[in-house]
Short mmCIF file of C-alpha atoms and ligand atoms in Angstrom, two decimals:
data_model
loop_
_atom_site.label_atom_id
_atom_site.label_comp_id
_atom_site.label_asym_id
_atom_site.label_seq_id
_atom_site.Cartn_x
_atom_site.Cartn_y
_atom_site.Cartn_z
CA UNK A 1 14.32 -3.20 0.90
CA UNK A 2 15.20 -5.90 3.45
CA UNK A 3 18.83 -6.93 3.74
CA UNK A 4 20.88 -9.73 5.31
CA UNK A 5 23.25 -7.04 6.62
CA UNK A 6 20.66 -4.81 8.27
CA UNK A 7 22.00 -5.36 11.81
CA UNK A 8 25.65 -5.98 10.83
CA UNK A 9 26.88 -2.91 12.65
CA UNK A 10 24.06 -2.29 15.14
CA UNK A 11 23.45 -5.84 16.44
CA UNK A 12 25.81 -8.32 14.79
CA UNK A 13 24.98 -11.15 17.23
CA UNK A 14 21.21 -10.96 16.98
CA UNK A 15 20.81 -14.40 15.39
CA UNK A 16 23.06 -16.09 17.96
CA UNK A 17 21.19 -14.42 20.82
CA UNK A 18 17.85 -15.63 19.48
CA UNK A 19 19.21 -19.14 18.84
CA UNK A 20 20.45 -19.40 22.40
CA UNK A 21 17.06 -18.50 23.89
CA UNK A 22 15.42 -20.95 21.50
CA UNK A 23 17.78 -23.80 22.39
CA UNK A 24 17.03 -23.20 26.06
CA UNK A 25 13.29 -23.26 25.45
CA UNK A 26 13.63 -26.47 23.42
CA UNK A 27 15.02 -28.25 26.49
CA UNK A 28 11.64 -28.12 28.21
CA UNK A 29 9.33 -27.79 25.17
CA UNK A 30 10.13 -29.77 22.03
CA UNK A 31 7.12 -28.15 20.33
CA UNK A 32 8.30 -24.55 20.70
CA UNK A 33 9.93 -24.31 17.25
CA UNK A 34 6.68 -25.32 15.57
CA UNK A 35 4.77 -22.78 17.63
CA UNK A 36 7.18 -19.99 16.71
CA UNK A 37 7.14 -20.56 12.94
CA UNK A 38 3.35 -20.55 13.13
CA UNK A 39 3.45 -17.12 14.84
CA UNK A 40 5.52 -15.76 11.95
CA UNK A 41 3.01 -17.19 9.44
CA UNK A 42 0.01 -15.78 11.32
CA UNK A 43 1.79 -12.43 11.54
CA UNK A 44 2.71 -12.19 7.86
CA UNK A 45 -0.79 -13.11 6.60
CA UNK A 46 -2.34 -10.17 8.48
CA UNK A 47 -1.07 -6.81 7.17
CA UNK A 48 2.35 -8.26 6.47
CA UNK A 49 5.20 -9.24 8.78
CA UNK A 50 4.93 -6.40 11.28
CA UNK A 51 4.58 -8.24 14.62
CA UNK A 52 0.91 -7.24 14.79
CA UNK A 53 0.12 -10.68 16.23
CA UNK A 54 2.22 -9.96 19.32
CA UNK A 55 0.17 -6.98 20.55
CA UNK A 56 -1.97 -7.58 23.63
CA UNK A 57 -5.50 -6.26 24.05
CA UNK A 58 -5.82 -2.63 25.19
CA UNK A 59 -8.51 0.03 24.99
CA UNK A 60 -7.31 0.81 21.46
CA UNK A 61 -5.90 -2.54 20.27
CA UNK A 62 -8.20 -5.46 19.37
CA UNK A 63 -5.54 -8.11 19.78
CA UNK A 64 -5.19 -10.63 16.96
CA UNK A 65 -4.52 -13.19 19.69
CA UNK A 66 -8.29 -13.50 20.08
CA UNK A 67 -9.07 -14.04 16.40
CA UNK A 68 -10.56 -17.51 15.87
CA UNK A 69 -7.44 -19.11 14.32
CA UNK A 70 -5.24 -17.85 17.19
CA UNK A 71 -7.47 -18.01 20.24
CA UNK A 72 -6.45 -20.84 22.61
CA UNK A 73 -4.11 -21.98 19.86
CA UNK A 74 -1.26 -19.58 19.05
CA UNK A 75 1.50 -20.02 21.61
CA UNK A 76 5.14 -19.18 22.25
CA UNK A 77 4.63 -15.53 23.22
CA UNK A 78 6.64 -15.87 26.45
CA UNK A 79 9.62 -17.20 24.50
CA UNK A 80 9.37 -14.25 22.10
CA UNK A 81 9.42 -11.98 25.18
CA UNK A 82 12.58 -13.76 26.37
CA UNK A 83 14.18 -13.31 22.95
CA UNK A 84 13.28 -9.64 22.89
CA UNK A 85 14.65 -9.12 26.41
CA UNK A 86 17.92 -10.83 25.53
CA UNK A 87 18.27 -8.82 22.31
CA UNK A 88 17.46 -5.57 24.13
CA UNK A 89 20.20 -6.26 26.67
CA UNK A 90 22.76 -6.54 23.86
CA UNK A 91 21.43 -3.90 21.44
CA UNK A 92 18.78 -1.67 23.03
CA UNK A 93 16.13 -0.19 20.77
CA UNK A 94 17.50 -1.65 17.56
CA UNK A 95 15.89 -4.97 16.59
CA UNK A 96 12.20 -5.16 15.70
CA UNK A 97 9.84 -7.79 17.05
CA UNK A 98 8.90 -8.61 13.45
CA UNK A 99 12.53 -9.50 12.68
CA UNK A 100 12.75 -11.55 15.89
CA UNK A 101 9.78 -13.65 14.68
CA UNK A 102 11.45 -14.06 11.28
CA UNK A 103 14.76 -15.19 12.75
CA UNK A 104 13.03 -17.44 15.30
CA UNK A 105 11.11 -19.16 12.49
CA UNK A 106 14.25 -19.91 10.49
CA UNK A 107 16.23 -21.03 13.52
CA UNK A 108 13.36 -23.30 14.60
CA UNK A 109 13.43 -25.08 11.26
CA UNK A 110 17.22 -25.41 11.33
CA UNK A 111 17.26 -26.73 14.92
CA UNK A 112 14.62 -29.34 14.04
CA UNK A 113 16.60 -30.89 11.19
CA UNK A 114 15.42 -28.68 8.36
CA UNK A 115 17.32 -26.22 6.17
CA UNK A 116 19.02 -23.06 7.42
CA UNK A 117 18.96 -19.94 5.30
CA UNK A 118 19.99 -16.28 5.32
CA UNK A 119 17.30 -14.07 6.82
CA UNK A 120 16.44 -10.79 5.16
CA UNK A 121 16.04 -8.18 7.90
CA UNK A 122 15.00 -4.60 8.51
CA UNK A 123 11.27 -4.96 9.22
CA UNK A 124 9.71 -2.54 11.66
CA UNK A 125 6.82 -3.06 14.08
CA UNK A 126 3.22 -1.97 13.58
CA UNK A 127 1.37 0.37 15.88
CA UNK A 128 -1.90 -1.43 15.16
CA UNK A 129 -3.45 -4.88 15.06
CA UNK A 130 -6.40 -6.09 13.01
CA UNK A 131 -8.45 -8.89 14.49
CA UNK A 132 -11.05 -8.71 11.72
CA UNK A 133 -8.39 -9.23 9.06
CA UNK A 134 -6.89 -12.11 11.08
CA UNK A 135 -10.28 -13.82 10.98
CA UNK A 136 -10.64 -13.17 7.25
CA UNK A 137 -7.13 -13.90 5.97
CA UNK A 138 -5.93 -16.89 7.94
CA UNK A 139 -6.77 -20.26 6.39
CA UNK A 140 -8.85 -22.74 8.36
CA UNK A 141 -8.45 -26.52 8.64
CA UNK A 142 -11.84 -27.17 7.05
CA UNK A 143 -11.32 -24.83 4.09
CA UNK A 144 -11.71 -26.32 0.63
CA UNK A 145 -8.62 -26.36 -1.57
CA UNK A 146 -10.16 -23.53 -3.60
CA UNK A 147 -10.53 -21.45 -0.42
CA UNK A 148 -6.95 -22.22 0.65
CA UNK A 149 -5.73 -21.13 -2.78
CA UNK A 150 -7.75 -17.90 -2.47
CA UNK A 151 -6.21 -17.09 0.91
CA UNK A 152 -2.68 -17.54 -0.41
CA UNK A 153 -3.31 -15.52 -3.59
CA UNK A 154 -5.01 -12.85 -1.52
CA UNK A 155 -1.83 -12.06 0.40
CA UNK A 156 0.38 -12.23 -2.70
CA UNK A 157 1.71 -15.79 -2.51
CA UNK A 158 1.13 -18.32 -5.24
CA UNK A 159 -1.55 -20.96 -4.89
CA UNK A 160 0.49 -24.00 -5.81
CA UNK A 161 4.20 -24.03 -4.87
CA UNK A 162 3.94 -21.62 -1.94
CA UNK A 163 0.78 -23.31 -0.67
CA UNK A 164 2.19 -26.84 -0.81
CA UNK A 165 5.72 -25.99 0.36
CA UNK A 166 4.59 -23.87 3.31
CA UNK A 167 1.97 -26.45 4.32
CA UNK A 168 5.01 -28.70 4.73
CA UNK A 169 5.59 -26.86 8.03
CA UNK A 170 3.01 -29.33 9.35
CA UNK A 171 5.96 -31.74 9.44
CA UNK A 172 6.20 -30.81 13.12
CA UNK A 173 3.97 -29.48 15.89
CA UNK A 174 0.55 -30.41 17.22
CA UNK A 175 -3.12 -29.85 16.54
CA UNK A 176 -6.17 -30.03 18.79
CA UNK A 177 -9.02 -32.49 18.23
CA UNK A 178 -11.41 -29.65 17.39
CA UNK A 179 -9.38 -28.80 14.27
CA UNK A 180 -9.98 -32.19 12.59
CA UNK A 181 -12.94 -33.76 14.46
CA UNK A 182 -15.31 -32.89 11.61
CA UNK A 183 -13.56 -35.61 9.61
CA UNK A 184 -14.11 -38.43 12.09
CA UNK A 185 -17.84 -39.21 12.30
CA UNK A 186 -20.12 -37.11 10.14
CA UNK A 187 -18.02 -35.49 7.44
CA UNK A 188 -19.98 -32.84 5.51
CA UNK A 189 -23.22 -34.30 6.92
CA UNK A 190 -22.70 -37.57 5.08
CA UNK A 191 -23.06 -39.62 8.26
CA UNK A 192 -19.66 -41.09 7.41
CA UNK A 193 -16.03 -40.13 8.08
CA UNK A 194 -13.86 -38.35 5.53
CA UNK A 195 -13.22 -41.00 2.84
CA UNK A 196 -9.72 -39.61 2.26
CA UNK A 197 -8.66 -40.50 5.84
CA UNK A 198 -6.78 -43.79 6.30
CA UNK A 199 -9.02 -46.18 8.28
CA UNK A 200 -6.33 -47.18 10.80
CA UNK A 201 -5.57 -43.55 11.56
CA UNK A 202 -9.33 -42.89 11.68
CA UNK A 203 -9.77 -45.49 14.45
CA UNK A 204 -6.90 -44.01 16.45
CA UNK A 205 -8.22 -40.48 16.10
CA UNK A 206 -11.75 -41.56 17.09
CA UNK A 207 -10.29 -43.04 20.29
CA UNK A 208 -8.39 -39.85 21.00
CA UNK A 209 -11.21 -37.48 20.06
CA UNK A 210 -14.58 -39.08 20.86
CA UNK A 211 -17.77 -37.24 19.96
CA UNK A 212 -18.57 -34.80 22.76
CA UNK A 213 -15.05 -35.18 24.18
CA UNK A 214 -12.43 -32.58 25.03
CA UNK A 215 -11.70 -30.63 21.84
CA UNK A 216 -8.37 -29.33 23.07
CA UNK A 217 -6.61 -32.71 23.30
CA UNK A 218 -3.41 -32.60 21.21
CA UNK A 219 -1.96 -34.94 18.60
CA UNK A 220 0.91 -34.81 16.12
CA UNK A 221 0.41 -33.10 12.78
CA UNK A 222 3.00 -35.47 11.26
CA UNK A 223 2.15 -39.05 12.26
CA UNK A 224 5.52 -40.39 11.01
CA UNK A 225 8.19 -38.02 12.36
CA UNK A 226 6.33 -35.67 14.72
CA UNK A 227 9.24 -33.47 15.81
CA UNK A 228 11.62 -33.68 12.88
CA UNK A 229 11.57 -31.12 10.08
CA UNK A 230 11.65 -33.46 7.06
CA UNK A 231 9.51 -34.40 4.03
CA UNK A 232 7.50 -37.19 5.71
CA UNK A 233 4.47 -34.89 5.83
CA UNK A 234 4.13 -35.37 2.06
CA UNK A 235 4.55 -39.14 2.28
CA UNK A 236 1.73 -39.16 4.86
CA UNK A 237 -0.55 -37.40 2.38
CA UNK A 238 0.17 -40.10 -0.22
CA UNK A 239 -1.07 -42.78 2.22
CA UNK A 240 -4.12 -40.76 3.36
CA UNK A 241 -2.56 -39.89 6.69
CA UNK A 242 -2.76 -36.12 6.57
CA UNK A 243 -4.24 -34.94 9.88
CA UNK A 244 -6.15 -31.86 8.77
CA UNK A 245 -8.64 -31.78 5.92
CA UNK A 246 -6.61 -28.84 4.53
CA UNK A 247 -3.51 -31.07 4.48
CA UNK A 248 -5.09 -34.09 2.77
CA UNK A 249 -6.84 -31.97 0.13
CA UNK A 250 -3.49 -30.91 -1.31
CA UNK A 251 -3.03 -34.49 -2.45
CA UNK A 252 -6.54 -35.94 -2.70
CA UNK A 253 -8.53 -33.25 -4.53
CA UNK A 254 -9.30 -34.75 -7.95
CA UNK A 255 -7.49 -32.95 -10.76
CA UNK A 256 -5.69 -30.48 -8.47
CA UNK A 257 -2.31 -29.10 -9.55
CA UNK A 258 -1.07 -29.52 -5.99
CA UNK A 259 -1.04 -33.35 -6.13
CA UNK A 260 1.99 -33.47 -8.41
CA UNK A 261 3.88 -31.06 -6.13
CA UNK A 262 3.17 -33.29 -3.12
CA UNK A 263 4.57 -36.22 -5.08
CA UNK A 264 7.77 -34.34 -5.94
CA UNK A 265 8.35 -33.23 -2.34
CA UNK A 266 7.62 -36.73 -1.03
CA UNK A 267 10.20 -38.33 -3.29
CA UNK A 268 12.82 -35.59 -2.99
CA UNK A 269 13.52 -33.95 0.37
CA UNK A 270 16.12 -31.62 -1.13
CA UNK A 271 13.51 -30.28 -3.55
CA UNK A 272 11.14 -29.68 -0.63
CA UNK A 273 13.79 -27.89 1.42
CA UNK A 274 14.75 -25.70 -1.53
CA UNK A 275 11.14 -24.72 -2.25
CA UNK A 276 10.39 -24.24 1.43
CA UNK A 277 13.22 -21.73 1.82
CA UNK A 278 12.12 -19.79 -1.26
CA UNK A 279 8.52 -19.67 -0.06
CA UNK A 280 9.48 -18.72 3.51
CA UNK A 281 11.53 -15.81 2.17
CA UNK A 282 8.58 -14.78 -0.03
CA UNK A 283 6.24 -14.95 2.98
CA UNK A 284 8.72 -12.97 5.08
CA UNK A 285 8.71 -10.25 2.44
CA UNK A 286 4.97 -9.62 2.64
CA UNK A 287 4.34 -5.90 3.19
CA UNK A 288 7.16 -5.19 5.65
CA UNK A 289 7.26 -1.77 7.30
CA UNK A 290 10.65 -0.22 6.55
CA UNK A 291 12.54 3.08 6.81
CA UNK A 292 10.67 5.35 9.18
CA UNK A 293 7.37 3.47 9.00
CA UNK A 294 6.14 1.91 12.24
CA UNK A 295 8.56 1.67 15.15
CA UNK A 296 10.96 -0.57 17.04
CA UNK A 297 8.82 -1.67 19.97
CA UNK A 298 10.62 -1.91 23.28
CA UNK A 299 8.11 -4.52 24.46
CA UNK A 300 6.69 -6.80 21.77
CA UNK A 301 3.29 -6.88 23.51
CA UNK A 302 2.59 -3.15 23.25
CA UNK A 303 3.21 -0.12 21.10
CA UNK A 304 5.67 2.45 22.41
CA UNK A 305 4.62 5.54 24.28
CA UNK A 306 1.39 4.55 26.02
CA UNK A 307 2.48 1.41 27.76
CA UNK A 308 0.21 1.76 30.79
CA UNK A 309 -3.15 2.41 29.18
CA UNK A 310 -4.28 -1.16 29.53
CA UNK A 311 -3.40 -1.34 33.22
CA UNK A 312 -5.50 1.73 34.03
CA UNK A 313 -9.15 1.41 34.91
CA UNK A 314 -11.47 3.40 32.67
CA UNK A 315 -12.28 5.84 35.49
CA UNK A 316 -8.58 6.57 36.02
CA UNK A 317 -8.31 7.13 32.27
CA UNK A 318 -11.18 9.60 32.41
CA UNK A 319 -9.55 11.42 35.31
CA UNK A 320 -6.25 11.72 33.50
CA UNK A 321 -7.79 12.90 30.25
CA UNK A 322 -9.81 15.54 32.14
CA UNK A 323 -6.63 17.27 33.28
C1 LIG B 401 -2.40 -23.93 4.34
C2 LIG B 401 -3.21 -23.53 5.28
C3 LIG B 401 -3.00 -23.84 6.73
C4 LIG B 401 -3.98 -24.24 7.59
C5 LIG B 401 -5.44 -24.44 7.26
C6 LIG B 401 -3.35 -24.44 8.87
C7 LIG B 401 -4.04 -24.82 10.01
C8 LIG B 401 -3.45 -25.20 11.19
C9 LIG B 401 -4.14 -25.70 12.34
C10 LIG B 401 -5.65 -25.86 12.45
C11 LIG B 401 -3.23 -26.01 13.28
C12 LIG B 401 -3.49 -26.59 14.66
C13 LIG B 401 -3.78 -25.47 15.64
C14 LIG B 401 -4.34 -25.96 16.95
O1 LIG B 401 -4.88 -27.06 17.01
O2 LIG B 401 -4.23 -25.22 17.96
C15 LIG B 401 -1.94 -25.70 12.74
C16 LIG B 401 -0.74 -25.87 13.39
C17 LIG B 401 0.48 -25.52 12.87
N1 LIG B 401 0.69 -24.84 11.69
FE1 LIG B 401 -0.65 -24.56 10.22
N2 LIG B 401 -2.04 -24.19 8.77
C18 LIG B 401 -1.75 -23.81 7.49
C19 LIG B 401 -0.54 -23.39 7.01
C20 LIG B 401 0.61 -23.30 7.76
C21 LIG B 401 1.81 -22.62 7.35
C22 LIG B 401 1.96 -21.86 6.03
C23 LIG B 401 2.71 -22.76 8.35
C24 LIG B 401 4.11 -22.24 8.46
C25 LIG B 401 4.87 -21.92 7.44
C26 LIG B 401 2.07 -23.54 9.39
C27 LIG B 401 2.67 -23.98 10.54
C28 LIG B 401 2.04 -24.67 11.55
C29 LIG B 401 2.73 -25.30 12.65
C30 LIG B 401 4.22 -25.42 12.81
C31 LIG B 401 1.74 -25.82 13.50
C32 LIG B 401 1.96 -26.50 14.86
C33 LIG B 401 2.03 -25.41 15.91
C34 LIG B 401 2.24 -25.89 17.34
O3 LIG B 401 2.49 -27.06 17.57
O4 LIG B 401 2.15 -25.02 18.23
N3 LIG B 401 0.79 -23.82 9.01
N4 LIG B 401 -2.10 -25.19 11.47
CA1 LIG B 402 1.01 -8.75 10.76
CA1 LIG B 403 8.31 -34.57 10.35
#
């Protein structure tokens, strides 16, 4: 359904336009690429890649932005707005917000030292969001490996290669103390830290994230090359330096089929890049709206046609509907 040529005649420069906005954003925010690929992931896992995550709260939309995995965590929305505005100036009403997220994800990887690939395009934008599904479908940092596997299978990805390759996106970006603090002092009510966490890293993380401290303090997901898209994430797992429990489990769960995949990606960056591209394309193909389904939003934050509902007070709304 999706095609690399979807905008060839209607918006041939769309990728360059998005890349330019991204490069500009990078100048003041080295983390922005990581934040943007995460938006694409959190979009695709909830009713497919339909830009549902970009919709703001209204009287009829329960924004996914306030689902637990996104709230005070998902970021980059202003840069997506800038991309959309730039694309609209060149090709009004043509390019979906879902495709902008897809292109931004790929360009973010390429600009950070990772592989570039050909994006498949032609997604359209949803007219709904689903906060409940965002809470149910998105994996959490304290999930067991079995739970992580379930979440990937549940959306139609496989629970070994896709899971391990896509987790490799934690080669860049940041996480807040609250997402890994369970590992530091009293892991699973044992009174001890997570035994699969390197003791040197444990001491550093305890300093950064003391018990009762500020849970929103940030640290690097990849302790070796924090801003480079490379395969060091997998090397970190081999030396017990995965930041999140969900990262370290891929390597440290006894008997898991994911351990061998971590070892391959750690020893062979080309193999990681190749698998990552395949899995990103598979993720980008999850339940896209195509043809005349959905719409091309003119503003990524709201559905077309009733753009001022959320700015109206409820009494004004009542007045209008009574006419
Ligand atoms: C396998 C299950 C996964 C879990 C449990 C997970 C969980 C998390 C958590 C807890 C954070 C930190 C959020 C915060 O502290 O605000 C994070 C950040 C991030 N995740 Fe994941 N994630 C997973 C898979 C993925 C996938 C598949 C991708 C992309 C393909 C991805 C890309 C990222 C990136 C790039 C960041 C850093 C974002 C930033 O710096 O703004 N993650 N993830
Ligand atoms: Ca979605
Ligand atoms: Ca890295």
